[in-house]
Amino acid sequence: MRYPETRRGDVVDRYGSTSIADPYRWLEDLDSPEVAAWVAAQNAVTFAHLETLPHRERLQQRLTELWDYPRTTLPVVENGRLFYAKNSGLQRQSPLYVRTGVFDPPSLVIDPNLFSPDGSISLAQYAPSPDARLIVYAIAEGGADWETLRIRNVLTGEDLGDVISWVRFSELAWTHDSKGFFYSRYPQPPAGKVLEAALSNQAIYYHRLGSPQSADVLIYQRQDHPSWIVNATVSEDGRYVFIRTYRGADHNNQLHFINLGSPGHPNVTAPIKPIVETIDAEYTPIGNYQTRVYLRSDKDAPNRRIIAIDLEDPHPNNWKVVIAEQPHAIENAALAGGRIVVHSLVDVQSRIQVFSLEGGEGGVVPLPGVGGVTDLYGRADQFDVWFTFSSPLAPPTVYRYDLEGRTRMSFEAPQPPIDASQFETRAMFAISKDGTRVPFFMTSRKGLRPDGQNPTMLYGYGGFSISVLPFYRSDVPAWLELGGVFVTVNLRGGAEYGEAWHKAGYLEHKQNVFDECIAVAEHLVKAGYTSAARLGIMGGSNGGLLVGAVMEQRPDLFAVAMPAVGVMDMLRYDQFTGGKLWATEYGSSADPRHFAFLIKYSPLHNVRAGTCYPATLVTTADHDDRVVPSHSFKFTAAMQAAQACERPVLIRVETRGSHGYRPTDRLIAERADQWAFAAAHLGAAPLP
């Protein structure tokens, strides 16, 4: 395959006594006409190849069918009203609705499809006011992390004149007089560097309705640690503001609070008082009853526990363990109807338990089957617990569980868009290099023959204490219908088995993550489910890093690799946007100890000329301001120069897209291209 010529520069960096060449440094200049021309030329080659693939058109049709069903998100309840998003099927974005009660008809509040003709401006988040008359919502250009806040009157559908800019990584928390809210923002970035400039000096502000942003009250910032993250939430009863401070992208945080006094007349400038000023563990408030606040914490409990602190005397000597650490990791928790509801993972399968406020066991919430709970929500003043449940063969469904009546009912349940009876999911384990038992889930047609001929796609993440639950993807049934097998692997670095599982896969232990992924791949081949000629690997963001590292360490084990929006340059990732936040997970090349292990697996720096790598389709987006696209640009250039066989190395750059956002039509197109590429290079049969 003939690739566009990529100029090599002569940039060399010094890391201690080591010199590292960076010949494609010029691809980091995202506003450069030369980079734009390179992207256009690469896209032209990529799309020319994709257009030749026999499965592409039929996959696009089938994915459109698979996406075309109504689906809703978990409601947020304020003043008895339910706010939730619902997509009729193929809408580019999901409009926001409100109901006055569970069984009342919905009313449209915000239709983000009207923001832009092509769906590129997204509705990023929202928060209704406590009186349910207003809603603050965030819009994002191209789905980028930068957000602009506006306020809408729920009854009239009209926006107020308030506009709040440069919001990022922020909670939105109203005071209970419904006259203002707390949010977090950064200073305006340099002109022309909005999507790539390193972030610094986030601060919490309070915005009072009707006033300009310049009049917003500065509540809290950490000028002594400009890269730290600060966020504010308001307790359900409106009495307290909880301020969490993070030094990076992990869960460890400091915790402070403000006593607002009367919820109806809050004093937002009241003194800030400490609860926890160390930053060695997680302290996440899940709710309060009067002065007693309940926290999810992994302090001295890697699987997490629930503790209670009296805000009138928050000294650690007075903390009370309400729910002790259990053998299975707590994923999340909520207060509802005078009870504590806990979601934990048992070998990566969800379980919901109910406890009293003193920790007494109160039973188990029955789930619809074996799968994962992705959202959990409750209110102290209501007996309803809301959660979203899905499995690899069942789309996400919202459920409401009545704690008093012990009854469960679905909320606008989707009609399954597939006949799941012809498929099955099996929970399995492989043994890693160091003897660790690694869980994975394999979904395929029933009666799968272990003849080594099944095209198989392996998906993984393995980082940032994020659990990969057995989940539904609207595109995967099309792959199954091709005779494909889809495998999700639960790697260390995640939180599936608590914080110890996370720490065994970060910093100098990151190689464990790659070893485990390789172990699962080898298990699949040895058991005859597939072969190296029929095996692919995919993942995004930190999962893109996983793909890049594994395909380089074992190019013989995979025939296809599809890294999406990946972190590929481990020596310079912390020079852009929020990259410094990830140093708690990866380390930084500025530290000689960290450089020593980063250079060993950094995908950009471990491309070896003369190697036959898997057929590779890199995907990224030009508005990705989390993992800037130059990671993918540089990696692709290096791979194209090194590839020693006929397998293609291509990059697909989405325009006006971001790290995780695509309008529905563009998402379908991108997924169809990925699966068509996989099908062609893994030998899948055509769709019927």
mmCIF file of N, CA and C in Angstrom, residues 106-202:
data_model
loop_
_atom_site.group_PDB
_atom_site.id
_atom_site.type_symbol
_atom_site.label_atom_id
_atom_site.label_comp_id
_atom_site.label_asym_id
_atom_site.label_seq_id
_atom_site.Cartn_x
_atom_site.Cartn_y
_atom_site.Cartn_z
ATOM 1 N N PRO A 106 -44.079 12.485 29.149
ATOM 2 C CA PRO A 106 -42.909 13.369 29.189
ATOM 3 C C PRO A 106 -43.128 14.644 28.392
ATOM 4 N N SER A 107 -42.381 15.669 28.785
ATOM 5 C CA SER A 107 -42.346 16.935 28.056
ATOM 6 C C SER A 107 -40.904 17.220 27.654
ATOM 7 N N LEU A 108 -40.719 17.744 26.445
ATOM 8 C CA LEU A 108 -39.382 18.056 25.950
ATOM 9 C C LEU A 108 -38.829 19.285 26.661
ATOM 10 N N VAL A 109 -37.588 19.184 27.116
ATOM 11 C CA VAL A 109 -36.910 20.312 27.763
ATOM 12 C C VAL A 109 -35.824 20.880 26.844
ATOM 13 N N ILE A 110 -34.951 20.021 26.347
ATOM 14 C CA ILE A 110 -33.845 20.455 25.480
ATOM 15 C C ILE A 110 -33.688 19.442 24.353
ATOM 16 N N ASP A 111 -33.642 19.935 23.121
ATOM 17 C CA ASP A 111 -33.336 19.076 21.980
ATOM 18 C C ASP A 111 -31.968 19.466 21.441
ATOM 19 N N PRO A 112 -30.909 18.731 21.800
ATOM 20 C CA PRO A 112 -29.566 19.104 21.344
ATOM 21 C C PRO A 112 -29.375 18.943 19.837
ATOM 22 N N ASN A 113 -30.306 18.268 19.169
ATOM 23 C CA ASN A 113 -30.200 18.144 17.719
ATOM 24 C C ASN A 113 -30.390 19.486 17.021
ATOM 25 N N LEU A 114 -30.900 20.477 17.757
ATOM 26 C CA LEU A 114 -31.075 21.815 17.198
ATOM 27 C C LEU A 114 -29.855 22.703 17.404
ATOM 28 N N PHE A 115 -28.856 22.213 18.131
ATOM 29 C CA PHE A 115 -27.666 23.020 18.406
ATOM 30 C C PHE A 115 -26.853 23.293 17.143
ATOM 31 N N SER A 116 -26.783 22.298 16.240
ATOM 32 C CA SER A 116 -25.966 22.435 15.037
ATOM 33 C C SER A 116 -26.542 21.535 13.954
ATOM 34 N N PRO A 117 -26.405 21.922 12.696
ATOM 35 C CA PRO A 117 -26.987 21.129 11.606
ATOM 36 C C PRO A 117 -26.417 19.719 11.499
ATOM 37 N N ASP A 118 -25.134 19.552 11.859
ATOM 38 C CA ASP A 118 -24.498 18.244 11.686
ATOM 39 C C ASP A 118 -24.385 17.452 12.978
ATOM 40 N N GLY A 119 -24.965 17.970 14.066
ATOM 41 C CA GLY A 119 -24.904 17.253 15.334
ATOM 42 C C GLY A 119 -23.567 17.319 16.034
ATOM 43 N N SER A 120 -22.680 18.206 15.595
ATOM 44 C CA SER A 120 -21.330 18.243 16.158
ATOM 45 C C SER A 120 -21.271 18.935 17.514
ATOM 46 N N ILE A 121 -22.248 19.773 17.840
ATOM 47 C CA ILE A 121 -22.297 20.408 19.163
ATOM 48 C C ILE A 121 -23.145 19.528 20.063
ATOM 49 N N SER A 122 -22.569 19.090 21.184
ATOM 50 C CA SER A 122 -23.226 18.089 22.014
ATOM 51 C C SER A 122 -23.775 18.688 23.313
ATOM 52 N N LEU A 123 -24.775 18.008 23.857
ATOM 53 C CA LEU A 123 -25.245 18.270 25.217
ATOM 54 C C LEU A 123 -24.391 17.413 26.135
ATOM 55 N N ALA A 124 -23.483 18.049 26.875
ATOM 56 C CA ALA A 124 -22.474 17.309 27.630
ATOM 57 C C ALA A 124 -22.969 16.849 28.993
ATOM 58 N N GLN A 125 -23.716 17.676 29.701
ATOM 59 C CA GLN A 125 -24.253 17.323 31.004
ATOM 60 C C GLN A 125 -25.331 18.323 31.378
ATOM 61 N N TYR A 126 -26.066 18.023 32.456
ATOM 62 C CA TYR A 126 -27.126 18.925 32.904
ATOM 63 C C TYR A 126 -27.403 18.692 34.385
ATOM 64 N N ALA A 127 -28.029 19.674 35.018
ATOM 65 C CA ALA A 127 -28.432 19.548 36.416
ATOM 66 C C ALA A 127 -29.671 20.409 36.643
ATOM 67 N N PRO A 128 -30.817 19.803 36.982
ATOM 68 C CA PRO A 128 -32.018 20.585 37.284
ATOM 69 C C PRO A 128 -31.913 21.253 38.646
ATOM 70 N N SER A 129 -32.545 22.391 38.788
ATOM 71 C CA SER A 129 -32.551 23.102 40.063
ATOM 72 C C SER A 129 -33.422 22.352 41.066
ATOM 73 N N PRO A 130 -33.212 22.558 42.365
ATOM 74 C CA PRO A 130 -34.006 21.842 43.373
ATOM 75 C C PRO A 130 -35.506 22.067 43.254
ATOM 76 N N ASP A 131 -35.942 23.241 42.750
ATOM 77 C CA ASP A 131 -37.377 23.455 42.570
ATOM 78 C C ASP A 131 -37.867 22.954 41.217
ATOM 79 N N ALA A 132 -36.956 22.400 40.408
ATOM 80 C CA ALA A 132 -37.263 21.801 39.100
ATOM 81 C C ALA A 132 -37.777 22.800 38.075
ATOM 82 N N ARG A 133 -37.619 24.092 38.319
ATOM 83 C CA ARG A 133 -38.092 25.098 37.362
ATOM 84 C C ARG A 133 -37.023 25.478 36.351
ATOM 85 N N LEU A 134 -35.756 25.262 36.693
ATOM 86 C CA LEU A 134 -34.643 25.632 35.819
ATOM 87 C C LEU A 134 -33.717 24.442 35.637
ATOM 88 N N ILE A 135 -32.925 24.512 34.602
ATOM 89 C CA ILE A 135 -31.908 23.485 34.393
ATOM 90 C C ILE A 135 -30.661 24.137 33.821
ATOM 91 N N VAL A 136 -29.511 23.871 34.447
ATOM 92 C CA VAL A 136 -28.246 24.327 33.881
ATOM 93 C C VAL A 136 -27.722 23.186 33.017
ATOM 94 N N TYR A 137 -27.300 23.528 31.807
ATOM 95 C CA TYR A 137 -26.820 22.491 30.908
ATOM 96 C C TYR A 137 -25.550 22.956 30.216
ATOM 97 N N ALA A 138 -24.749 21.979 29.800
ATOM 98 C CA ALA A 138 -23.451 22.262 29.190
ATOM 99 C C ALA A 138 -23.457 21.824 27.740
ATOM 100 N N ILE A 139 -22.943 22.689 26.877
ATOM 101 C CA ILE A 139 -22.769 22.337 25.471
ATOM 102 C C ILE A 139 -21.274 22.308 25.160
ATOM 103 N N ALA A 140 -20.910 21.466 24.191
ATOM 104 C CA ALA A 140 -19.502 21.294 23.858
ATOM 105 C C ALA A 140 -19.330 21.225 22.353
ATOM 106 N N GLU A 141 -18.421 22.029 21.825
ATOM 107 C CA GLU A 141 -18.107 22.028 20.393
ATOM 108 C C GLU A 141 -17.408 20.724 20.030
ATOM 109 N N GLY A 142 -17.997 20.001 19.087
ATOM 110 C CA GLY A 142 -17.399 18.743 18.675
ATOM 111 C C GLY A 142 -17.336 17.718 19.782
ATOM 112 N N GLY A 143 -18.108 17.925 20.867
ATOM 113 C CA GLY A 143 -18.063 17.012 21.988
ATOM 114 C C GLY A 143 -16.790 17.106 22.804
ATOM 115 N N ALA A 144 -16.057 18.220 22.679
ATOM 116 C CA ALA A 144 -14.795 18.376 23.391
ATOM 117 C C ALA A 144 -15.038 18.484 24.898
ATOM 118 N N ASP A 145 -13.955 18.395 25.682
ATOM 119 C CA ASP A 145 -14.093 18.497 27.134
ATOM 120 C C ASP A 145 -14.438 19.917 27.589
ATOM 121 N N TRP A 146 -14.062 20.926 26.798
ATOM 122 C CA TRP A 146 -14.446 22.289 27.138
ATOM 123 C C TRP A 146 -15.965 22.446 27.027
ATOM 124 N N GLU A 147 -16.570 23.072 28.031
ATOM 125 C CA GLU A 147 -18.020 23.231 28.065
ATOM 126 C C GLU A 147 -18.407 24.688 28.294
ATOM 127 N N THR A 148 -19.542 25.060 27.723
ATOM 128 C CA THR A 148 -20.167 26.356 27.984
ATOM 129 C C THR A 148 -21.524 26.088 28.616
ATOM 130 N N LEU A 149 -21.796 26.773 29.727
ATOM 131 C CA LEU A 149 -23.023 26.535 30.480
ATOM 132 C C LEU A 149 -24.087 27.569 30.136
ATOM 133 N N ARG A 150 -25.308 27.092 30.044
ATOM 134 C CA ARG A 150 -26.481 27.939 29.878
ATOM 135 C C ARG A 150 -27.567 27.453 30.825
ATOM 136 N N ILE A 151 -28.562 28.297 31.044
ATOM 137 C CA ILE A 151 -29.653 27.957 31.950
ATOM 138 C C ILE A 151 -30.970 28.086 31.200
ATOM 139 N N ARG A 152 -31.807 27.057 31.307
ATOM 140 C CA ARG A 152 -33.090 27.046 30.602
ATOM 141 C C ARG A 152 -34.251 27.010 31.588
ATOM 142 N N ASN A 153 -35.297 27.752 31.252
ATOM 143 C CA ASN A 153 -36.557 27.689 31.982
ATOM 144 C C ASN A 153 -37.306 26.444 31.511
ATOM 145 N N VAL A 154 -37.547 25.513 32.430
ATOM 146 C CA VAL A 154 -38.145 24.233 32.058
ATOM 147 C C VAL A 154 -39.554 24.416 31.506
ATOM 148 N N LEU A 155 -40.322 25.347 32.078
ATOM 149 C CA LEU A 155 -41.715 25.531 31.667
ATOM 150 C C LEU A 155 -41.823 26.189 30.298
ATOM 151 N N THR A 156 -41.032 27.247 30.067
ATOM 152 C CA THR A 156 -41.163 28.005 28.819
ATOM 153 C C THR A 156 -40.255 27.488 27.710
ATOM 154 N N GLY A 157 -39.198 26.752 28.075
ATOM 155 C CA GLY A 157 -38.241 26.279 27.081
ATOM 156 C C GLY A 157 -37.277 27.341 26.608
ATOM 157 N N GLU A 158 -37.277 28.509 27.254
ATOM 158 C CA GLU A 158 -36.394 29.602 26.859
ATOM 159 C C GLU A 158 -35.157 29.649 27.753
ATOM 160 N N ASP A 159 -34.034 30.062 27.162
ATOM 161 C CA ASP A 159 -32.796 30.215 27.924
ATOM 162 C C ASP A 159 -32.741 31.585 28.582
ATOM 163 N N LEU A 160 -32.168 31.609 29.794
ATOM 164 C CA LEU A 160 -31.843 32.880 30.427
ATOM 165 C C LEU A 160 -30.629 33.476 29.720
ATOM 166 N N GLY A 161 -30.265 34.678 30.107
ATOM 167 C CA GLY A 161 -29.140 35.334 29.446
ATOM 168 C C GLY A 161 -27.782 34.910 29.952
ATOM 169 N N ASP A 162 -27.725 34.107 30.996
ATOM 170 C CA ASP A 162 -26.459 33.704 31.604
ATOM 171 C C ASP A 162 -25.662 32.793 30.675
ATOM 172 N N VAL A 163 -24.364 33.082 30.548
ATOM 173 C CA VAL A 163 -23.444 32.238 29.789
ATOM 174 C C VAL A 163 -22.161 32.105 30.598
ATOM 175 N N ILE A 164 -21.736 30.865 30.865
ATOM 176 C CA ILE A 164 -20.536 30.601 31.660
ATOM 177 C C ILE A 164 -19.572 29.795 30.799
ATOM 178 N N SER A 165 -18.360 30.305 30.615
ATOM 179 C CA SER A 165 -17.398 29.700 29.695
ATOM 180 C C SER A 165 -16.223 29.052 30.417
ATOM 181 N N TRP A 166 -15.469 28.255 29.657
ATOM 182 C CA TRP A 166 -14.227 27.605 30.068
ATOM 183 C C TRP A 166 -14.415 26.654 31.249
ATOM 184 N N VAL A 167 -15.532 25.957 31.206
ATOM 185 C CA VAL A 167 -15.837 24.946 32.214
ATOM 186 C C VAL A 167 -15.277 23.610 31.736
ATOM 187 N N ARG A 168 -14.707 22.851 32.668
ATOM 188 C CA ARG A 168 -14.099 21.568 32.287
ATOM 189 C C ARG A 168 -13.918 20.704 33.530
ATOM 190 N N PHE A 169 -14.190 19.419 33.407
ATOM 191 C CA PHE A 169 -14.074 18.464 34.517
ATOM 192 C C PHE A 169 -14.823 18.984 35.744
ATOM 193 N N SER A 170 -16.070 19.351 35.545
ATOM 194 C CA SER A 170 -16.816 20.068 36.581
ATOM 195 C C SER A 170 -18.092 19.345 36.986
ATOM 196 N N GLU A 171 -18.392 19.384 38.280
ATOM 197 C CA GLU A 171 -19.727 19.077 38.773
ATOM 198 C C GLU A 171 -20.572 20.342 38.624
ATOM 199 N N LEU A 172 -21.887 20.175 38.591
ATOM 200 C CA LEU A 172 -22.819 21.299 38.591
ATOM 201 C C LEU A 172 -23.738 21.105 39.791
ATOM 202 N N ALA A 173 -23.669 22.020 40.759
ATOM 203 C CA ALA A 173 -24.348 21.791 42.032
ATOM 204 C C ALA A 173 -25.108 23.045 42.475
ATOM 205 N N TRP A 174 -26.438 22.966 42.461
ATOM 206 C CA TRP A 174 -27.286 24.095 42.842
ATOM 207 C C TRP A 174 -27.361 24.253 44.357
ATOM 208 N N THR A 175 -27.479 25.508 44.795
ATOM 209 C CA THR A 175 -27.928 25.745 46.168
ATOM 210 C C THR A 175 -29.444 25.579 46.208
ATOM 211 N N HIS A 176 -29.995 25.299 47.394
ATOM 212 C CA HIS A 176 -31.401 24.901 47.466
ATOM 213 C C HIS A 176 -32.389 26.046 47.380
ATOM 214 N N ASP A 177 -31.892 27.253 47.262
ATOM 215 C CA ASP A 177 -32.804 28.353 46.945
ATOM 216 C C ASP A 177 -33.043 28.455 45.442
ATOM 217 N N SER A 178 -32.365 27.600 44.671
ATOM 218 C CA SER A 178 -32.478 27.565 43.203
ATOM 219 C C SER A 178 -32.112 28.904 42.561
ATOM 220 N N LYS A 179 -31.232 29.648 43.220
ATOM 221 C CA LYS A 179 -30.820 30.945 42.698
ATOM 222 C C LYS A 179 -29.381 30.960 42.179
ATOM 223 N N GLY A 180 -28.702 29.828 42.259
ATOM 224 C CA GLY A 180 -27.332 29.784 41.771
ATOM 225 C C GLY A 180 -26.744 28.405 41.938
ATOM 226 N N PHE A 181 -25.532 28.224 41.441
ATOM 227 C CA PHE A 181 -24.908 26.902 41.476
ATOM 228 C C PHE A 181 -23.390 27.034 41.505
ATOM 229 N N PHE A 182 -22.757 25.983 42.006
ATOM 230 C CA PHE A 182 -21.303 25.872 42.019
ATOM 231 C C PHE A 182 -20.842 25.144 40.751
ATOM 232 N N TYR A 183 -19.686 25.531 40.252
ATOM 233 C CA TYR A 183 -19.093 24.868 39.093
ATOM 234 C C TYR A 183 -17.587 25.070 39.146
ATOM 235 N N SER A 184 -16.850 24.349 38.325
ATOM 236 C CA SER A 184 -15.390 24.468 38.266
ATOM 237 C C SER A 184 -14.971 24.888 36.861
ATOM 238 N N ARG A 185 -14.012 25.794 36.781
ATOM 239 C CA ARG A 185 -13.532 26.229 35.469
ATOM 240 C C ARG A 185 -12.046 26.552 35.520
ATOM 241 N N TYR A 186 -11.483 26.702 34.328
ATOM 242 C CA TYR A 186 -10.087 27.065 34.147
ATOM 243 C C TYR A 186 -9.998 28.477 33.594
ATOM 244 N N PRO A 187 -8.829 29.115 33.695
ATOM 245 C CA PRO A 187 -8.617 30.371 32.968
ATOM 246 C C PRO A 187 -8.714 30.117 31.461
ATOM 247 N N GLN A 188 -9.036 31.137 30.709
ATOM 248 C CA GLN A 188 -9.131 31.003 29.258
ATOM 249 C C GLN A 188 -7.782 30.580 28.693
ATOM 250 N N PRO A 189 -7.737 29.529 27.853
ATOM 251 C CA PRO A 189 -6.457 29.066 27.300
ATOM 252 C C PRO A 189 -5.933 30.031 26.244
ATOM 253 N N PRO A 190 -4.664 29.895 25.864
ATOM 254 C CA PRO A 190 -4.088 30.782 24.846
ATOM 255 C C PRO A 190 -4.828 30.651 23.514
ATOM 256 N N ALA A 191 -4.922 31.757 22.802
ATOM 257 C CA ALA A 191 -5.583 31.759 21.496
ATOM 258 C C ALA A 191 -4.902 30.768 20.566
ATOM 259 N N GLY A 192 -5.710 29.999 19.844
ATOM 260 C CA GLY A 192 -5.186 29.034 18.901
ATOM 261 C C GLY A 192 -4.703 27.738 19.518
ATOM 262 N N LYS A 193 -4.748 27.623 20.855
ATOM 263 C CA LYS A 193 -4.274 26.415 21.531
ATOM 264 C C LYS A 193 -5.352 25.831 22.444
ATOM 265 N N VAL A 194 -6.605 26.115 22.109
ATOM 266 C CA VAL A 194 -7.712 25.709 22.974
ATOM 267 C C VAL A 194 -7.764 24.193 23.142
ATOM 268 N N LEU A 195 -7.477 23.449 22.085
ATOM 269 C CA LEU A 195 -7.645 21.998 22.121
ATOM 270 C C LEU A 195 -6.398 21.241 22.573
ATOM 271 N N GLU A 196 -5.297 21.959 22.842
ATOM 272 C CA GLU A 196 -4.075 21.240 23.174
ATOM 273 C C GLU A 196 -3.295 21.802 24.351
ATOM 274 N N ALA A 197 -3.546 23.065 24.761
ATOM 275 C CA ALA A 197 -2.760 23.685 25.828
ATOM 276 C C ALA A 197 -2.918 22.922 27.137
ATOM 277 N N ALA A 198 -1.822 22.797 27.889
ATOM 278 C CA ALA A 198 -1.857 22.128 29.184
ATOM 279 C C ALA A 198 -2.766 22.887 30.140
ATOM 280 N N LEU A 199 -3.508 22.147 30.948
ATOM 281 C CA LEU A 199 -4.462 22.757 31.865
ATOM 282 C C LEU A 199 -3.792 23.118 33.180
ATOM 283 N N SER A 200 -4.252 24.242 33.768
ATOM 284 C CA SER A 200 -3.661 24.694 35.022
ATOM 285 C C SER A 200 -4.632 25.622 35.734
ATOM 286 N N ASN A 201 -4.634 25.546 37.072
ATOM 287 C CA ASN A 201 -5.356 26.485 37.934
ATOM 288 C C ASN A 201 -6.878 26.396 37.798
ATOM 289 N N GLN A 202 -7.395 25.194 37.921
ATOM 290 C CA GLN A 202 -8.843 25.052 38.024
ATOM 291 C C GLN A 202 -9.314 25.642 39.363
#
